[in-house]
Structures are given as C-alpha cells and as structure tokens.
Amino acid sequence: MKSVSKEMLQFLKKLKNNNNREWFDEHKPEFKALEAEVKLFYKDVSVLMQKHDIIEKTKAFRIYRDVRFSKNKTPCKKHVAASFARKKPGLRGGYYLHIQPNDKSFIAVGFWAPNKEDLKRIRKELEIDASEFKSILQDKNLRKHWGNLQGETLKTAPRGFDKTHKDIDLINHKQFTFTKNFTDKEVLQSDFAEVVDEHYKAIRPFFDYMSEILTTDLNGLSLID
C-alpha cells in the first residue's frame, strides 16, 4: 500500500508560507512529482474500498483555488484532497479525504449538499419514524469510528414540519455528515490507507439506510427500477 509522504506535508507547509504564483511556478515540478505519489495513495484507498462498496470514480482535486469571487487572492490551496463517488443511482452518500499539515488532515462522509427533493424525502422519513435512523447513529462500530452526526441545521423547523416534533433536532438538519481528524503522525503511518478504509467501511449502515430512503417513495416503491 502506498503511504502519504513526509515530503508532501513539508511541501504544503512551505506553500502556506509562499502562496504566490511566482513561488509555486518555480516549485511546480516538485509538486507534480509529489502529487503523482499521493494520487497512487488515493488509488490504493479506492482499491480497498471496492471490497465493500462500488466506487464509480476517484477525483483528485486541483491545488489551484477559484479566486474569482473571493477576497483571498492566494492562488493555491493549503491542502490536497480527493473524493470517492459511489455508483449511482442506487448508492448514495460521498467520501472525502483531506491531507493538510499541522494536524489538520481529516476524512468526511455523508451528504454535504443534498438537493431539495432528497432533503425533503429524508425529512419526511424522519418525521414518520426516526427510530431506525437513531438506532444506526448509536451503532457501536459507527460511533467508535465517527462519533456523532454533524452538519448544518436550521434554527427553526423547516416549512411544513411541526416544530414540536419529538425528532425535530434531526429533521432540522440541512447536512448529514461525519468527520474524523488525524494528526500528521497518523497520516504518515504506513497503514494509513487501511485506517481510512476501515472508517469508510464503518459508515455503511448509515449509507445503506439513506440509499434505501432516497431510492424509494414514502410507500417503499422503487424510484429507479
């Protein structure tokens, strides 16, 4: 298994302190070599994931920032990252991997920006009966690897939902995500790909539940057959 190199973290530290086009252009060959190595790491993670999921695409994000609508005009990100897309339409949920020095690396899973229809479908399911959802959130293996459900929530009930509903705290979610942080020491371990994969594997009960909801109507009839 490929591991994340110490040189990549060192390069990102230097980039943070020299985040300008001239410096990056001068050091671009070094970055491209390190980027090629970290892409092999992403590939190894994806291969491991294929044993318990169907990953349709691995996307390595560009180092360049989109500065068109930002006051911050520094050209580069201070991290490298990748996402792993499950095979749609039957499998829902996404995986994210973020490598950043100074103990700022993390992985994340879930639903960052569900569209309006999906979000309403999830909320309606929770309104009818959230018991299975709550049971999954209390799963020992899931909690061991991911802790508590995260994500942005509304300050008040969504339109059409009772603000006194006993599970309004779940219904109010706009995002349904989990995050796990890692130190530089952990990222540089030779088994980091396996550690990431074990965390991704642990989220499957949650993904299976959400996939079932988002591929059926409220009567349980398939929307994708």
Short mmCIF file of C-alpha atoms in Angstrom, two decimals, residues 15-222:
data_model
loop_
_atom_site.label_atom_id
_atom_site.label_comp_id
_atom_site.label_asym_id
_atom_site.label_seq_id
_atom_site.Cartn_x
_atom_site.Cartn_y
_atom_site.Cartn_z
CA LEU A 15 3.43 26.55 0.17
CA LYS A 16 1.46 28.05 3.05
CA ASN A 17 4.30 30.49 3.68
CA ASN A 18 4.93 31.21 -0.02
CA ASN A 19 1.46 31.18 -1.51
CA ASN A 20 2.08 33.22 -4.62
CA ARG A 21 2.17 32.39 -8.33
CA GLU A 22 5.89 33.02 -8.74
CA TRP A 23 6.97 30.67 -5.96
CA PHE A 24 4.58 27.92 -7.00
CA ASP A 25 5.57 28.10 -10.67
CA GLU A 26 9.22 27.76 -9.65
CA HIS A 27 8.45 24.70 -7.49
CA LYS A 28 5.75 23.19 -9.70
CA PRO A 29 7.87 20.23 -10.90
CA GLU A 30 8.42 19.20 -7.27
CA PHE A 31 4.71 19.46 -6.56
CA LYS A 32 3.72 17.47 -9.66
CA ALA A 33 6.00 14.61 -8.57
CA LEU A 34 4.53 14.61 -5.07
CA GLU A 35 1.01 14.89 -6.47
CA ALA A 36 1.60 11.80 -8.63
CA GLU A 37 2.60 9.89 -5.49
CA VAL A 38 -0.43 10.98 -3.47
CA LYS A 39 -2.70 10.02 -6.37
CA LEU A 40 -1.31 6.48 -6.04
CA PHE A 41 -2.31 6.65 -2.37
CA TYR A 42 -5.85 7.65 -3.37
CA LYS A 43 -5.91 4.74 -5.80
CA ASP A 44 -4.90 2.28 -3.07
CA VAL A 45 -7.68 3.60 -0.83
CA SER A 46 -10.15 3.15 -3.68
CA VAL A 47 -8.98 -0.43 -4.30
CA LEU A 48 -9.53 -1.24 -0.63
CA MET A 49 -12.99 0.33 -0.73
CA GLN A 50 -14.03 -1.76 -3.73
CA LYS A 51 -14.03 -4.79 -1.41
CA HIS A 52 -17.06 -3.44 0.46
CA ASP A 53 -18.54 -0.78 -1.84
CA ILE A 54 -18.80 0.15 -5.52
CA ILE A 55 -16.69 3.22 -6.20
CA GLU A 56 -17.50 4.67 -9.59
CA LYS A 57 -14.96 7.47 -9.64
CA THR A 58 -12.00 8.81 -7.67
CA LYS A 59 -11.47 12.54 -8.08
CA ALA A 60 -8.26 14.29 -7.06
CA PHE A 61 -8.96 17.98 -6.52
CA ARG A 62 -6.77 20.62 -8.15
CA ILE A 63 -4.33 22.56 -5.99
CA TYR A 64 -5.46 25.84 -7.55
CA ARG A 65 -8.09 27.95 -5.81
CA ASP A 66 -11.01 29.60 -7.57
CA VAL A 67 -10.35 33.23 -6.65
CA ARG A 68 -12.95 34.86 -8.91
CA PHE A 69 -15.41 35.63 -6.11
CA SER A 70 -13.03 35.62 -3.14
CA LYS A 71 -11.26 38.45 -1.34
CA ASN A 72 -8.43 35.99 -0.68
CA LYS A 73 -6.42 36.01 -3.91
CA THR A 74 -3.76 33.47 -2.91
CA PRO A 75 -3.58 31.08 -5.88
CA CYS A 76 -3.23 27.72 -4.14
CA LYS A 77 -4.96 25.65 -1.51
CA LYS A 78 -3.04 24.64 1.62
CA HIS A 79 -4.07 21.01 1.25
CA VAL A 80 -4.54 18.20 -1.23
CA ALA A 81 -7.76 16.23 -1.33
CA ALA A 82 -9.78 13.57 -3.10
CA SER A 83 -13.35 12.31 -3.20
CA PHE A 84 -14.71 8.84 -3.89
CA ALA A 85 -18.07 8.63 -5.65
CA ARG A 86 -20.39 5.65 -5.14
CA LYS A 87 -22.21 4.15 -8.11
CA LYS A 88 -25.47 5.97 -8.75
CA PRO A 89 -28.41 5.95 -8.80
CA GLY A 90 -28.65 3.09 -6.34
CA LEU A 91 -25.84 4.02 -3.95
CA ARG A 92 -25.92 7.37 -2.19
CA GLY A 93 -23.51 9.25 0.05
CA GLY A 94 -19.99 10.52 -0.55
CA TYR A 95 -16.47 10.03 0.82
CA TYR A 96 -13.89 12.80 1.18
CA LEU A 97 -10.17 12.71 2.08
CA HIS A 98 -8.26 15.86 3.05
CA ILE A 99 -4.48 15.99 3.63
CA GLN A 100 -3.13 19.11 5.34
CA PRO A 101 -0.09 19.55 7.62
CA ASN A 102 -0.08 20.73 11.23
CA ASP A 103 -2.61 18.05 12.26
CA LYS A 104 -5.36 19.43 10.02
CA SER A 105 -5.98 16.31 7.94
CA PHE A 106 -9.39 14.71 8.07
CA ILE A 107 -11.80 12.39 6.32
CA ALA A 108 -15.52 13.03 5.97
CA VAL A 109 -18.55 11.11 4.79
CA GLY A 110 -22.23 11.72 4.24
CA PHE A 111 -24.44 14.23 2.49
CA TRP A 112 -22.89 17.71 2.24
CA ALA A 113 -25.38 19.39 -0.06
CA PRO A 114 -28.45 17.20 -0.67
CA ASN A 115 -30.74 18.65 -3.31
CA LYS A 116 -34.14 19.98 -2.30
CA GLU A 117 -36.00 16.80 -3.25
CA ASP A 118 -33.61 14.47 -1.42
CA LEU A 119 -33.59 16.65 1.68
CA LYS A 120 -37.39 16.70 1.80
CA ARG A 121 -37.52 12.92 1.34
CA ILE A 122 -35.12 12.37 4.25
CA ARG A 123 -37.04 14.76 6.47
CA LYS A 124 -40.38 13.12 5.67
CA GLU A 125 -38.93 9.72 6.57
CA LEU A 126 -37.66 11.06 9.90
CA GLU A 127 -41.00 12.72 10.53
CA ILE A 128 -42.83 9.41 10.08
CA ASP A 129 -40.40 7.26 12.06
CA ALA A 130 -36.82 8.11 13.03
CA SER A 131 -36.28 5.05 15.24
CA GLU A 132 -34.15 3.10 12.73
CA PHE A 133 -32.12 6.19 11.90
CA LYS A 134 -31.41 6.85 15.57
CA SER A 135 -30.52 3.20 16.13
CA ILE A 136 -27.95 3.37 13.33
CA LEU A 137 -26.43 6.53 14.83
CA GLN A 138 -25.93 4.58 18.10
CA ASP A 139 -24.21 1.63 16.39
CA LYS A 140 -21.05 0.90 18.40
CA ASN A 141 -18.77 0.46 15.41
CA LEU A 142 -20.05 3.62 13.73
CA ARG A 143 -19.65 5.67 16.90
CA LYS A 144 -16.17 4.24 17.51
CA HIS A 145 -15.00 5.45 14.11
CA TRP A 146 -17.08 8.60 13.59
CA GLY A 147 -18.69 9.83 16.79
CA ASN A 148 -21.81 11.96 16.48
CA LEU A 149 -23.77 13.10 13.44
CA GLN A 150 -22.67 16.55 12.25
CA GLY A 151 -23.77 19.08 9.65
CA GLU A 152 -25.53 22.43 9.45
CA THR A 153 -29.02 22.69 10.90
CA LEU A 154 -31.88 25.14 10.68
CA LYS A 155 -32.62 27.37 13.66
CA THR A 156 -36.31 26.61 13.35
CA ALA A 157 -38.43 23.87 11.81
CA PRO A 158 -38.49 23.53 8.00
CA ARG A 159 -41.65 24.79 6.33
CA GLY A 160 -44.42 22.24 6.67
CA PHE A 161 -42.91 20.44 9.67
CA ASP A 162 -44.08 20.64 13.29
CA LYS A 163 -41.52 22.46 15.45
CA THR A 164 -42.68 20.41 18.45
CA HIS A 165 -42.00 17.07 16.73
CA LYS A 166 -40.03 14.79 19.07
CA ASP A 167 -37.27 14.37 16.45
CA ILE A 168 -37.17 17.95 15.20
CA ASP A 169 -33.44 18.09 16.03
CA LEU A 170 -32.85 15.53 13.26
CA ILE A 171 -35.44 16.94 10.87
CA ASN A 172 -33.76 20.36 11.12
CA HIS A 173 -30.54 19.05 9.56
CA LYS A 174 -29.54 20.56 6.22
CA GLN A 175 -26.50 18.30 6.07
CA PHE A 176 -25.92 14.77 7.34
CA THR A 177 -22.16 14.35 7.77
CA PHE A 178 -19.47 12.74 9.90
CA THR A 179 -15.83 13.85 10.23
CA LYS A 180 -12.70 12.23 11.64
CA ASN A 181 -9.50 14.23 12.24
CA PHE A 182 -5.95 12.90 12.03
CA THR A 183 -2.56 14.10 13.24
CA ASP A 184 0.45 14.35 10.93
CA LYS A 185 1.95 11.34 12.71
CA GLU A 186 -1.16 9.27 11.95
CA VAL A 187 -1.25 10.38 8.32
CA LEU A 188 2.36 9.32 7.77
CA GLN A 189 1.86 5.80 9.14
CA SER A 190 2.36 3.02 6.60
CA ASP A 191 -1.15 1.64 7.27
CA PHE A 192 -2.99 4.96 6.84
CA ALA A 193 -4.79 3.73 3.71
CA GLU A 194 -6.15 0.77 5.70
CA VAL A 195 -7.17 3.07 8.58
CA VAL A 196 -9.07 5.35 6.19
CA ASP A 197 -10.74 2.35 4.60
CA GLU A 198 -11.83 0.95 7.98
CA HIS A 199 -13.51 4.25 8.78
CA TYR A 200 -15.24 4.35 5.41
CA LYS A 201 -16.38 0.76 5.88
CA ALA A 202 -17.87 1.60 9.28
CA ILE A 203 -20.28 4.13 7.75
CA ARG A 204 -22.01 1.57 5.54
CA PRO A 205 -25.09 1.00 7.78
CA PHE A 206 -25.80 4.73 7.54
CA PHE A 207 -25.23 4.82 3.78
CA ASP A 208 -27.37 1.71 3.24
CA TYR A 209 -30.25 3.27 5.18
CA MET A 210 -30.03 6.59 3.35
CA SER A 211 -29.68 4.90 -0.04
CA GLU A 212 -32.85 2.93 0.59
CA ILE A 213 -34.74 6.08 1.53
CA LEU A 214 -33.50 8.06 -1.46
CA THR A 215 -34.30 5.37 -3.99
CA THR A 216 -37.88 4.70 -2.81
CA ASP A 217 -41.00 6.76 -2.24
CA LEU A 218 -42.86 7.02 1.07
CA ASN A 219 -44.74 3.82 0.20
CA GLY A 220 -41.50 1.91 -0.27
CA LEU A 221 -41.81 1.69 -4.06
CA SER A 222 -38.58 1.91 -6.03
#
